């Protein structure tokens, strides 16, 4: 087996704040049949420390940005894990990146430490003899890993950075160059300097052998100012090394056949029963399509458009179940929709994994009106569960949903509804199309079955990752 070290700040089933954790947690199992042994390195946050007390130590760094760091190795659900136990950096209340809504002020050091250790493991290996041939970093939190590897002298390990969301860039003040153990002579616009400061994501994009993004369309979008967030020039300059690889979903975890009320493309009565159960759970009576939303409540996700388009959708017979949290003003706006449309709109602020499964199992359509969406997993869950995606035509949404226009309907390839641009008029028109399609039971049934037949797992994407790793092997 060839060896790859995956470095990230979160990973299912240990800790999750977004889709990054799902991807990091799914890749090891997907790559193993392709001949790759992937181990995941991540911080040992407070909630994880007790569970690894008896794990063996396989790496020690005495001076890790203010204290001692120890890497402990274990296996969880068949996945090889390496947890960096550095209490001075990770043993604290709150989330992995912030507490009370404010980022930890030492985040640059906290995640530089993760990157520093990963680069040393790549160069020298672990105490148990395991040493990677590829270092795969994820997002800004692991962004300095390829840089430390590149600046540390000759190397025989290839490196990859995956951009899950370019909006988060790992900013640090220029005065921290020495504190972050970066070479001063690399602080210039062609390398580490970024608008007068430092960006760990830019550092990775400059130094990694390959740059991947989580969908082909997003890879192309990143060369445009409205999507590139200041890094579009660098993406374009390295276009030959940029590869868009779609994420997948864990088809064992997200399985309509495995839900409490099971169903499948050939046994759709269970879908009807799930819809009835979801409506009963929230006290809804919806004559038309039951739309669902499972999302962070942010403008990026287009959630501010919902109050604008929902009244006409409700008037046409539709209903909505929403699960999510985020911007407090948007949370309040969603709750006002419940007050305005009792019996047709239900909102649960927060996140509940079990409820999210019931929502996808019971919904008719899932709404994803994102202004930008690197890949998106929500629409894939929708396809898997026959919950028709209604999505903005951006990023991975455009790559995974075939719009039900006349040509697609005539040739039998439609799997959902897409709209562009991401604004209220276009979204409202998409919802009108949803109502019309749902009313045509024969056509609707065909779209549902076609959606459920779409490949949304990891097999194809894992093969692309394996090929990418092969292309940069040095040993």
Tab-separated table of C-alpha atoms in Angstrom:
chain	number	residue	atom	x	y	z
A	1	UNK	CA	0.000	0.000	0.000
A	2	UNK	CA	1.199	3.493	-0.829
A	3	UNK	CA	0.940	5.991	2.007
A	4	UNK	CA	-0.668	9.429	2.321
A	5	UNK	CA	-0.993	11.730	5.331
A	6	UNK	CA	-4.227	13.757	5.341
A	7	UNK	CA	-4.029	16.877	7.530
A	8	UNK	CA	-7.184	18.688	8.611
A	9	UNK	CA	-8.812	20.535	11.486
A	10	UNK	CA	-11.899	18.321	11.658
A	11	UNK	CA	-13.005	14.854	10.685
A	12	UNK	CA	-16.168	12.773	10.992
A	13	UNK	CA	-16.929	11.050	13.359
A	14	UNK	CA	-14.728	13.002	15.793
A	15	UNK	CA	-15.680	16.634	15.221
A	16	UNK	CA	-17.640	18.459	12.553
A	17	UNK	CA	-18.572	22.054	11.804
A	18	UNK	CA	-19.181	21.613	8.069
A	19	UNK	CA	-18.646	19.550	4.948
A	20	UNK	CA	-14.860	19.525	5.356
A	21	UNK	CA	-15.222	16.969	8.153
A	22	UNK	CA	-17.369	14.682	5.983
A	23	UNK	CA	-14.800	14.690	3.179
A	24	UNK	CA	-11.809	14.091	5.457
A	25	UNK	CA	-13.642	11.259	7.185
A	26	UNK	CA	-14.751	9.575	3.965
A	27	UNK	CA	-11.529	9.656	1.937
A	28	UNK	CA	-9.520	6.984	3.806
A	29	UNK	CA	-12.067	4.217	3.211
A	30	UNK	CA	-12.610	5.348	-0.388
A	31	UNK	CA	-8.885	5.303	-1.167
A	32	UNK	CA	-8.010	1.984	0.435
A	33	UNK	CA	-9.413	-0.107	-2.470
A	34	UNK	CA	-7.304	2.077	-4.792
A	35	UNK	CA	-4.120	0.961	-3.038
A	36	UNK	CA	-3.625	3.923	-0.662
A	37	UNK	CA	-3.202	3.786	3.112
A	38	UNK	CA	-4.401	7.204	4.311
A	39	UNK	CA	-3.973	8.320	7.911
A	40	UNK	CA	-5.639	11.480	9.201
A	41	UNK	CA	-3.769	13.957	11.408
A	42	UNK	CA	-5.868	16.453	13.359
A	43	UNK	CA	-5.786	18.287	16.714
A	44	UNK	CA	-6.771	16.552	19.942
A	45	UNK	CA	-9.386	19.052	21.081
A	46	UNK	CA	-10.631	18.964	24.685
A	47	UNK	CA	-13.596	16.744	23.809
A	48	UNK	CA	-11.237	14.160	22.274
A	49	UNK	CA	-8.391	13.993	24.806
A	50	UNK	CA	-9.969	11.590	27.297
A	51	UNK	CA	-10.719	9.031	24.611
A	52	UNK	CA	-7.091	8.792	23.506
A	53	UNK	CA	-5.394	8.571	26.906
A	54	UNK	CA	-4.268	4.988	26.245
A	55	UNK	CA	-3.272	5.476	22.593
A	56	UNK	CA	0.457	4.972	21.930
A	57	UNK	CA	2.702	7.980	21.331
A	58	UNK	CA	4.257	7.887	17.865
A	59	UNK	CA	5.742	11.386	17.576
A	60	UNK	CA	6.912	14.051	20.022
A	61	UNK	CA	7.728	17.726	19.462
A	62	UNK	CA	9.118	19.328	22.598
A	63	UNK	CA	8.854	22.955	21.425
A	64	UNK	CA	5.577	23.293	19.572
A	65	UNK	CA	4.690	26.977	19.510
A	66	UNK	CA	4.741	27.385	23.261
A	67	UNK	CA	4.555	23.886	24.683
A	68	UNK	CA	4.981	20.172	24.179
A	69	UNK	CA	3.083	18.300	21.472
A	70	UNK	CA	2.540	14.558	21.247
A	71	UNK	CA	0.977	12.636	18.381
A	72	UNK	CA	-1.024	9.592	19.424
A	73	UNK	CA	-2.087	6.898	16.971
A	74	UNK	CA	-5.292	4.883	16.938
A	75	UNK	CA	-7.956	3.355	14.744
A	76	UNK	CA	-11.597	4.377	14.762
A	77	UNK	CA	-14.209	2.709	12.565
A	78	UNK	CA	-11.392	1.331	10.411
A	79	UNK	CA	-9.742	4.744	9.914
A	80	UNK	CA	-6.146	5.341	10.942
A	81	UNK	CA	-6.024	8.454	13.134
A	82	UNK	CA	-3.180	10.603	14.405
A	83	UNK	CA	-4.239	13.105	17.050
A	84	UNK	CA	-1.934	15.961	17.995
A	85	UNK	CA	-2.213	16.378	21.766
A	86	UNK	CA	-0.931	19.859	22.614
A	87	UNK	CA	-3.001	21.111	25.573
A	88	UNK	CA	-1.631	24.661	25.401
A	89	UNK	CA	-3.159	24.969	21.923
A	90	UNK	CA	-6.240	22.741	21.857
A	91	UNK	CA	-7.432	21.955	25.382
A	92	UNK	CA	-10.002	24.730	25.791
A	93	UNK	CA	-13.735	25.310	25.854
A	94	UNK	CA	-15.587	26.276	22.683
A	95	UNK	CA	-15.385	25.162	19.092
A	96	UNK	CA	-12.257	24.266	17.132
A	97	UNK	CA	-11.816	27.813	15.830
A	98	UNK	CA	-13.614	30.137	18.226
A	99	UNK	CA	-15.620	30.605	21.384
A	100	UNK	CA	-18.574	32.899	21.893
A	101	UNK	CA	-18.450	33.852	18.213
A	102	UNK	CA	-14.894	35.267	18.388
A	103	UNK	CA	-11.911	33.489	16.802
A	104	UNK	CA	-9.156	32.350	19.121
A	105	UNK	CA	-6.477	35.071	18.851
A	106	UNK	CA	-3.740	32.436	18.579
A	107	UNK	CA	-5.358	30.557	15.681
A	108	UNK	CA	-2.331	31.262	13.446
A	109	UNK	CA	-0.070	29.448	15.931
A	110	UNK	CA	-2.623	26.722	16.718
A	111	UNK	CA	-2.895	25.597	13.132
A	112	UNK	CA	0.684	26.381	12.182
A	113	UNK	CA	1.528	23.795	14.853
A	114	UNK	CA	-0.636	21.212	13.094
A	115	UNK	CA	1.115	22.010	9.821
A	116	UNK	CA	4.584	21.971	11.408
A	117	UNK	CA	4.070	18.506	12.850
A	118	UNK	CA	2.640	17.164	9.593
A	119	UNK	CA	5.675	18.386	7.634
A	120	UNK	CA	8.054	16.784	10.147
A	121	UNK	CA	6.143	13.499	9.940
A	122	UNK	CA	6.377	13.706	6.157
A	123	UNK	CA	10.144	14.158	6.351
A	124	UNK	CA	11.015	11.769	9.180
A	125	UNK	CA	8.067	9.413	9.670
A	126	UNK	CA	6.465	8.142	12.879
A	127	UNK	CA	7.888	6.114	15.711
A	128	UNK	CA	6.085	3.032	14.447
A	129	UNK	CA	7.929	3.233	11.120
A	130	UNK	CA	5.074	4.659	9.048
A	131	UNK	CA	6.055	7.505	6.710
A	132	UNK	CA	3.864	9.087	4.032
A	133	UNK	CA	4.758	9.468	0.381
A	134	UNK	CA	2.126	12.186	-0.093
A	135	UNK	CA	1.126	15.039	2.231
A	136	UNK	CA	-2.485	16.113	1.613
A	137	UNK	CA	-3.481	19.344	3.374
A	138	UNK	CA	-7.043	20.608	3.681
A	139	UNK	CA	-7.979	24.308	3.706
A	140	UNK	CA	-6.233	27.147	5.536
A	141	UNK	CA	-5.932	25.263	8.818
A	142	UNK	CA	-3.346	22.954	7.213
A	143	UNK	CA	-2.099	25.538	4.725
A	144	UNK	CA	1.398	25.970	6.137
A	145	UNK	CA	2.067	22.219	5.836
A	146	UNK	CA	3.162	22.278	2.166
A	147	UNK	CA	5.118	25.478	2.881
A	148	UNK	CA	7.062	23.988	5.808
A	149	UNK	CA	7.744	20.946	3.646
A	150	UNK	CA	8.930	23.055	0.707
A	151	UNK	CA	11.066	25.460	2.747
A	152	UNK	CA	12.744	22.700	4.753
A	153	UNK	CA	15.150	21.651	2.011
A	154	UNK	CA	15.183	18.765	-0.493
A	155	UNK	CA	12.285	16.401	-0.066
A	156	UNK	CA	10.968	13.142	-1.423
A	157	UNK	CA	7.296	13.650	-0.469
A	158	UNK	CA	4.681	15.117	-2.835
A	159	UNK	CA	2.136	17.634	-1.552
A	160	UNK	CA	-1.464	18.594	-2.285
A	161	UNK	CA	-3.679	21.374	-0.941
A	162	UNK	CA	-7.443	21.005	-1.252
A	163	UNK	CA	-9.457	24.227	-1.187
A	164	UNK	CA	-12.840	23.480	0.307
A	165	UNK	CA	-13.810	27.162	0.588
A	166	UNK	CA	-11.485	29.910	-0.593
A	167	UNK	CA	-13.375	32.515	1.438
A	168	UNK	CA	-11.461	31.350	4.539
A	169	UNK	CA	-7.786	32.122	3.979
A	170	UNK	CA	-5.959	31.882	7.302
A	171	UNK	CA	-4.916	35.497	7.746
A	172	UNK	CA	-2.039	36.502	10.036
A	173	UNK	CA	-0.165	39.755	10.579
A	174	UNK	CA	3.136	40.209	8.760
A	175	UNK	CA	4.903	40.629	12.094
A	176	UNK	CA	4.317	36.924	12.771
A	177	UNK	CA	6.698	35.656	10.078
A	178	UNK	CA	9.354	34.667	12.630
A	179	UNK	CA	6.871	33.426	15.230
A	180	UNK	CA	5.331	31.116	12.641
A	181	UNK	CA	8.771	29.763	11.708
A	182	UNK	CA	8.593	31.010	8.133
A	183	UNK	CA	11.659	32.221	6.197
A	184	UNK	CA	11.814	35.999	5.990
A	185	UNK	CA	13.251	35.937	2.475
A	186	UNK	CA	10.000	34.302	1.292
A	187	UNK	CA	7.922	37.273	2.458
A	188	UNK	CA	7.244	38.835	-0.929
A	189	UNK	CA	4.228	38.900	-3.298
A	190	UNK	CA	5.496	35.933	-5.293
A	191	UNK	CA	5.503	33.744	-2.210
A	192	UNK	CA	4.143	34.329	1.300
A	193	UNK	CA	3.173	38.020	1.321
A	194	UNK	CA	-0.547	38.603	0.858
A	195	UNK	CA	-1.898	42.163	0.855
A	196	UNK	CA	0.708	43.149	3.437
A	197	UNK	CA	0.173	40.142	5.665
A	198	UNK	CA	0.254	36.359	5.638
A	199	UNK	CA	-2.266	33.822	4.386
A	200	UNK	CA	-1.742	30.162	5.182
A	201	UNK	CA	-3.972	29.233	2.254
A	202	UNK	CA	-1.866	31.282	-0.161
A	203	UNK	CA	1.275	29.714	1.301
A	204	UNK	CA	-0.096	26.284	0.408
A	205	UNK	CA	-1.180	27.373	-3.060
A	206	UNK	CA	2.321	28.689	-3.790
A	207	UNK	CA	4.229	25.667	-2.503
A	208	UNK	CA	2.081	22.545	-3.025
A	209	UNK	CA	2.710	20.329	-6.033
A	210	UNK	CA	-0.995	20.241	-6.852
A	211	UNK	CA	-4.037	22.315	-5.921
A	212	UNK	CA	-7.432	20.655	-5.856
A	213	UNK	CA	-10.864	22.110	-5.368
A	214	UNK	CA	-14.024	20.205	-4.620
A	215	UNK	CA	-15.739	20.516	-8.005
A	216	UNK	CA	-14.683	21.213	-11.609
A	217	UNK	CA	-16.910	24.274	-11.938
A	218	UNK	CA	-15.555	25.776	-8.708
A	219	UNK	CA	-12.013	25.284	-10.035
A	220	UNK	CA	-12.915	27.412	-13.061
A	221	UNK	CA	-14.843	29.959	-10.977
A	222	UNK	CA	-11.828	30.580	-8.753
A	223	UNK	CA	-10.091	32.337	-11.643
A	224	UNK	CA	-12.744	35.067	-11.536
A	225	UNK	CA	-12.659	37.985	-9.060
A	226	UNK	CA	-16.177	37.397	-7.718
A	227	UNK	CA	-15.224	33.875	-6.644
A	228	UNK	CA	-11.438	33.978	-6.181
A	229	UNK	CA	-11.582	36.287	-3.143
A	230	UNK	CA	-8.255	37.943	-3.991
A	231	UNK	CA	-6.468	34.715	-4.955
A	232	UNK	CA	-7.837	34.456	-8.496
A	233	UNK	CA	-4.535	35.552	-10.056
A	234	UNK	CA	-2.631	32.815	-8.267
A	235	UNK	CA	-5.207	30.193	-9.282
A	236	UNK	CA	-4.894	31.298	-12.903
A	237	UNK	CA	-1.088	31.331	-12.728
A	238	UNK	CA	-1.112	27.739	-11.470
A	239	UNK	CA	-3.995	26.582	-13.677
A	240	UNK	CA	-1.981	23.630	-15.008
A	241	UNK	CA	-1.737	22.270	-11.455
A	242	UNK	CA	-5.368	22.951	-10.444
A	243	UNK	CA	-7.781	20.017	-10.511
A	244	UNK	CA	-11.490	20.037	-9.631
A	245	UNK	CA	-12.577	16.773	-7.984
A	246	UNK	CA	-16.157	16.389	-6.825
A	247	UNK	CA	-16.834	15.359	-3.269
A	248	UNK	CA	-18.970	12.335	-2.595
A	249	UNK	CA	-21.231	11.199	0.226
A	250	UNK	CA	-20.995	8.174	2.473
A	251	UNK	CA	-23.665	5.977	0.955
A	252	UNK	CA	-23.773	3.729	4.021
A	253	UNK	CA	-24.550	6.663	6.315
A	254	UNK	CA	-26.844	8.422	3.850
A	255	UNK	CA	-29.025	5.542	2.748
A	256	UNK	CA	-32.809	5.749	2.284
A	257	UNK	CA	-32.934	1.977	2.722
A	258	UNK	CA	-31.357	2.374	6.147
A	259	UNK	CA	-33.739	4.987	7.561
A	260	UNK	CA	-36.286	4.280	10.269
A	261	UNK	CA	-38.962	4.160	7.563
A	262	UNK	CA	-36.947	2.598	4.728
A	263	UNK	CA	-37.553	3.219	1.056
A	264	UNK	CA	-35.837	2.995	-2.313
A	265	UNK	CA	-36.384	3.778	-5.970
A	266	UNK	CA	-38.482	0.604	-6.306
A	267	UNK	CA	-40.272	0.986	-2.974
A	268	UNK	CA	-41.457	4.579	-2.877
A	269	UNK	CA	-44.314	4.026	-0.426
A	270	UNK	CA	-41.772	4.570	2.319
A	271	UNK	CA	-41.003	8.019	0.907
A	272	UNK	CA	-44.680	8.932	1.198
A	273	UNK	CA	-44.739	7.619	4.762
A	274	UNK	CA	-41.654	9.649	5.667
A	275	UNK	CA	-43.297	12.792	4.282
A	276	UNK	CA	-46.385	12.182	6.378
A	277	UNK	CA	-44.267	11.549	9.471
A	278	UNK	CA	-42.263	14.744	8.948
A	279	UNK	CA	-45.425	16.805	8.540
A	280	UNK	CA	-46.881	15.230	11.668
A	281	UNK	CA	-43.694	15.921	13.636
A	282	UNK	CA	-43.991	19.636	12.890
A	283	UNK	CA	-47.771	19.951	12.667
A	284	UNK	CA	-47.809	20.804	8.952
A	285	UNK	CA	-50.477	20.346	6.311
A	286	UNK	CA	-48.937	20.962	2.874
A	287	UNK	CA	-51.004	20.276	-0.253
A	288	UNK	CA	-48.183	21.006	-2.700
A	289	UNK	CA	-44.447	20.288	-2.639
A	290	UNK	CA	-42.798	20.133	0.780
A	291	UNK	CA	-39.468	21.940	0.429
A	292	UNK	CA	-36.688	21.428	2.960
A	293	UNK	CA	-33.572	23.350	3.889
A	294	UNK	CA	-30.640	22.035	5.933
A	295	UNK	CA	-28.065	24.789	5.936
A	296	UNK	CA	-25.980	27.356	7.701
A	297	UNK	CA	-28.065	30.528	7.779
A	298	UNK	CA	-25.776	32.918	5.922
A	299	UNK	CA	-25.960	35.192	2.915
A	300	UNK	CA	-23.419	32.945	1.160
A	301	UNK	CA	-26.011	30.173	1.283
A	302	UNK	CA	-28.665	32.553	-0.120
A	303	UNK	CA	-30.794	32.226	2.984
A	304	UNK	CA	-31.677	35.923	2.870
A	305	UNK	CA	-33.684	35.168	-0.287
A	306	UNK	CA	-36.104	32.813	1.451
A	307	UNK	CA	-38.309	35.499	3.085
A	308	UNK	CA	-38.596	37.176	-0.312
A	309	UNK	CA	-39.706	34.141	-2.330
A	310	UNK	CA	-41.549	32.016	0.214
A	311	UNK	CA	-44.903	33.866	0.333
A	312	UNK	CA	-45.712	33.141	-3.329
A	313	UNK	CA	-44.536	29.535	-2.909
A	314	UNK	CA	-46.815	29.082	0.088
A	315	UNK	CA	-49.700	30.684	-1.834
A	316	UNK	CA	-49.140	28.098	-4.584
A	317	UNK	CA	-49.489	25.235	-2.080
A	318	UNK	CA	-45.923	24.703	-0.954
A	319	UNK	CA	-44.503	24.259	2.528
A	320	UNK	CA	-41.111	24.409	4.199
A	321	UNK	CA	-39.153	22.621	6.922
A	322	UNK	CA	-35.856	24.322	7.794
A	323	UNK	CA	-33.014	23.125	10.004
A	324	UNK	CA	-30.032	25.386	10.537
A	325	UNK	CA	-28.327	28.152	12.448
A	326	UNK	CA	-26.043	31.066	11.780
A	327	UNK	CA	-26.665	34.774	11.369
A	328	UNK	CA	-28.948	35.905	14.205
A	329	UNK	CA	-30.917	38.251	11.955
A	330	UNK	CA	-31.589	35.394	9.540
A	331	UNK	CA	-32.577	33.093	12.397
A	332	UNK	CA	-35.109	35.713	13.491
A	333	UNK	CA	-36.364	36.115	9.917
A	334	UNK	CA	-36.958	32.370	9.635
A	335	UNK	CA	-38.879	32.302	12.899
A	336	UNK	CA	-41.063	35.142	11.633
A	337	UNK	CA	-41.968	32.973	8.645
A	338	UNK	CA	-43.306	30.360	11.068
A	339	UNK	CA	-45.488	32.999	12.720
A	340	UNK	CA	-46.690	34.261	9.345
A	341	UNK	CA	-47.438	30.827	7.874
A	342	UNK	CA	-48.530	28.513	10.701
A	343	UNK	CA	-49.070	24.950	9.571
A	344	UNK	CA	-47.022	25.504	6.425
A	345	UNK	CA	-43.568	26.496	7.688
A	346	UNK	CA	-41.496	24.868	10.447
A	347	UNK	CA	-38.072	25.992	11.639
A	348	UNK	CA	-35.605	24.323	13.993
A	349	UNK	CA	-32.644	26.508	14.916
A	350	UNK	CA	-29.544	24.423	15.517
A	351	UNK	CA	-28.386	21.106	14.104
A	352	UNK	CA	-29.629	17.588	14.751
A	353	UNK	CA	-28.162	14.713	12.730
A	354	UNK	CA	-31.171	12.443	13.217
A	355	UNK	CA	-33.581	15.202	12.250
A	356	UNK	CA	-31.564	16.000	9.149
A	357	UNK	CA	-32.037	12.400	7.997
A	358	UNK	CA	-35.792	12.601	8.629
A	359	UNK	CA	-35.941	15.870	6.708
A	360	UNK	CA	-34.217	14.460	3.626
A	361	UNK	CA	-36.311	11.294	3.836
A	362	UNK	CA	-39.577	13.234	4.060
A	363	UNK	CA	-39.016	16.269	1.850
A	364	UNK	CA	-40.126	16.575	-1.760
A	365	UNK	CA	-37.440	19.087	-2.720
A	366	UNK	CA	-34.310	20.542	-1.098
A	367	UNK	CA	-33.518	24.225	-1.636
A	368	UNK	CA	-29.884	25.303	-2.094
A	369	UNK	CA	-29.827	28.934	-3.345
A	370	UNK	CA	-26.117	29.507	-2.668
A	371	UNK	CA	-24.286	32.524	-4.060
A	372	UNK	CA	-21.191	30.339	-4.253
A	373	UNK	CA	-20.850	26.674	-3.385
A	374	UNK	CA	-17.491	24.936	-3.820
A	375	UNK	CA	-19.137	21.518	-3.975
A	376	UNK	CA	-22.071	21.073	-1.651
A	377	UNK	CA	-23.240	17.830	-0.122
A	378	UNK	CA	-26.826	18.862	0.533
A	379	UNK	CA	-27.890	18.479	-3.081
A	380	UNK	CA	-26.229	15.047	-3.160
A	381	UNK	CA	-28.189	13.949	-0.109
A	382	UNK	CA	-31.270	15.210	-1.946
A	383	UNK	CA	-30.473	13.130	-5.034
A	384	UNK	CA	-29.830	10.061	-2.909
A	385	UNK	CA	-33.184	10.419	-1.124
A	386	UNK	CA	-35.279	11.438	-4.139
A	387	UNK	CA	-35.661	14.909	-2.618
A	388	UNK	CA	-35.329	16.968	-5.766
A	389	UNK	CA	-32.600	19.640	-5.617
A	390	UNK	CA	-33.559	23.220	-6.482
A	391	UNK	CA	-30.148	24.869	-6.718
A	392	UNK	CA	-28.309	27.929	-7.917
A	393	UNK	CA	-26.158	27.077	-10.934
A	394	UNK	CA	-22.782	27.641	-9.241
A	395	UNK	CA	-19.828	25.452	-8.271
A	396	UNK	CA	-20.564	21.846	-7.451
A	397	UNK	CA	-24.299	22.488	-7.611
A	398	UNK	CA	-23.979	23.078	-11.360
A	399	UNK	CA	-21.826	19.941	-11.696
A	400	UNK	CA	-24.221	17.567	-9.943
A	401	UNK	CA	-27.773	18.643	-10.869
A	402	UNK	CA	-29.201	18.405	-14.395
A	403	UNK	CA	-31.772	21.147	-14.911
A	404	UNK	CA	-35.310	20.049	-15.809
A	405	UNK	CA	-35.541	22.208	-18.919
A	406	UNK	CA	-37.560	21.000	-21.919
A	407	UNK	CA	-34.569	19.337	-23.587
A	408	UNK	CA	-33.537	17.468	-20.430
A	409	UNK	CA	-37.110	16.377	-19.766
A	410	UNK	CA	-37.531	15.201	-23.355
A	411	UNK	CA	-34.345	13.130	-23.262
A	412	UNK	CA	-34.954	11.795	-19.760
A	413	UNK	CA	-31.858	13.159	-18.037
A	414	UNK	CA	-33.259	15.819	-15.679
A	415	UNK	CA	-32.517	15.355	-11.964
A	416	UNK	CA	-33.521	18.730	-10.490
A	417	UNK	CA	-33.999	22.438	-11.060
A	418	UNK	CA	-31.214	24.984	-11.453
A	419	UNK	CA	-31.454	28.751	-11.679
A	420	UNK	CA	-29.215	31.719	-12.431
A	421	UNK	CA	-28.415	34.330	-11.268
A	422	UNK	CA	-28.724	33.830	-7.525
A	423	UNK	CA	-31.370	36.439	-6.867
A	424	UNK	CA	-34.990	36.549	-5.755
A	425	UNK	CA	-36.626	36.700	-9.241
A	426	UNK	CA	-34.681	33.682	-10.530
A	427	UNK	CA	-35.255	31.725	-7.305
A	428	UNK	CA	-38.983	32.537	-7.373
A	429	UNK	CA	-39.225	31.301	-10.942
A	430	UNK	CA	-37.458	28.067	-9.952
A	431	UNK	CA	-40.047	27.538	-7.215
A	432	UNK	CA	-42.867	28.097	-9.702
A	433	UNK	CA	-41.307	25.396	-11.884
A	434	UNK	CA	-41.090	23.156	-8.828
A	435	UNK	CA	-44.802	23.559	-8.130
A	436	UNK	CA	-45.672	22.791	-11.765
A	437	UNK	CA	-43.449	19.710	-11.950
A	438	UNK	CA	-44.732	18.369	-8.635
A	439	UNK	CA	-48.293	18.673	-9.908
A	440	UNK	CA	-47.430	16.426	-12.892
A	441	UNK	CA	-47.185	13.169	-10.946
A	442	UNK	CA	-45.880	11.088	-13.861
A	443	UNK	CA	-43.055	13.466	-14.740
A	444	UNK	CA	-42.276	14.041	-11.076
A	445	UNK	CA	-41.976	10.322	-10.443
A	446	UNK	CA	-39.564	9.973	-13.347
A	447	UNK	CA	-37.339	12.780	-12.075
A	448	UNK	CA	-37.308	11.307	-8.561
A	449	UNK	CA	-36.223	7.873	-9.763
A	450	UNK	CA	-33.590	9.396	-12.056
A	451	UNK	CA	-32.238	11.479	-9.183
A	452	UNK	CA	-31.957	8.425	-6.958
A	453	UNK	CA	-30.018	6.594	-9.670
A	454	UNK	CA	-27.268	9.237	-9.807
A	455	UNK	CA	-23.808	8.167	-8.591
A	456	UNK	CA	-23.057	10.336	-5.550
A	457	UNK	CA	-20.594	8.081	-3.722
A	458	UNK	CA	-16.821	8.332	-3.512
A	459	UNK	CA	-15.634	5.659	-5.937
A	460	UNK	CA	-15.095	7.802	-9.040
A	461	UNK	CA	-13.602	10.729	-7.130
A	462	UNK	CA	-11.301	8.458	-5.114
A	463	UNK	CA	-9.915	7.117	-8.376
A	464	UNK	CA	-9.112	10.674	-9.481
A	465	UNK	CA	-7.361	11.416	-6.165
A	466	UNK	CA	-5.364	8.189	-6.485
A	467	UNK	CA	-4.269	9.173	-9.990
A	468	UNK	CA	-3.305	12.631	-8.768
A	469	UNK	CA	-1.177	11.164	-5.975
A	470	UNK	CA	0.529	8.840	-8.459
A	471	UNK	CA	1.423	11.817	-10.651
A	472	UNK	CA	3.450	13.470	-7.864
A	473	UNK	CA	5.041	10.397	-6.268
A	474	UNK	CA	8.739	10.911	-5.683
A	475	UNK	CA	9.594	7.605	-4.035
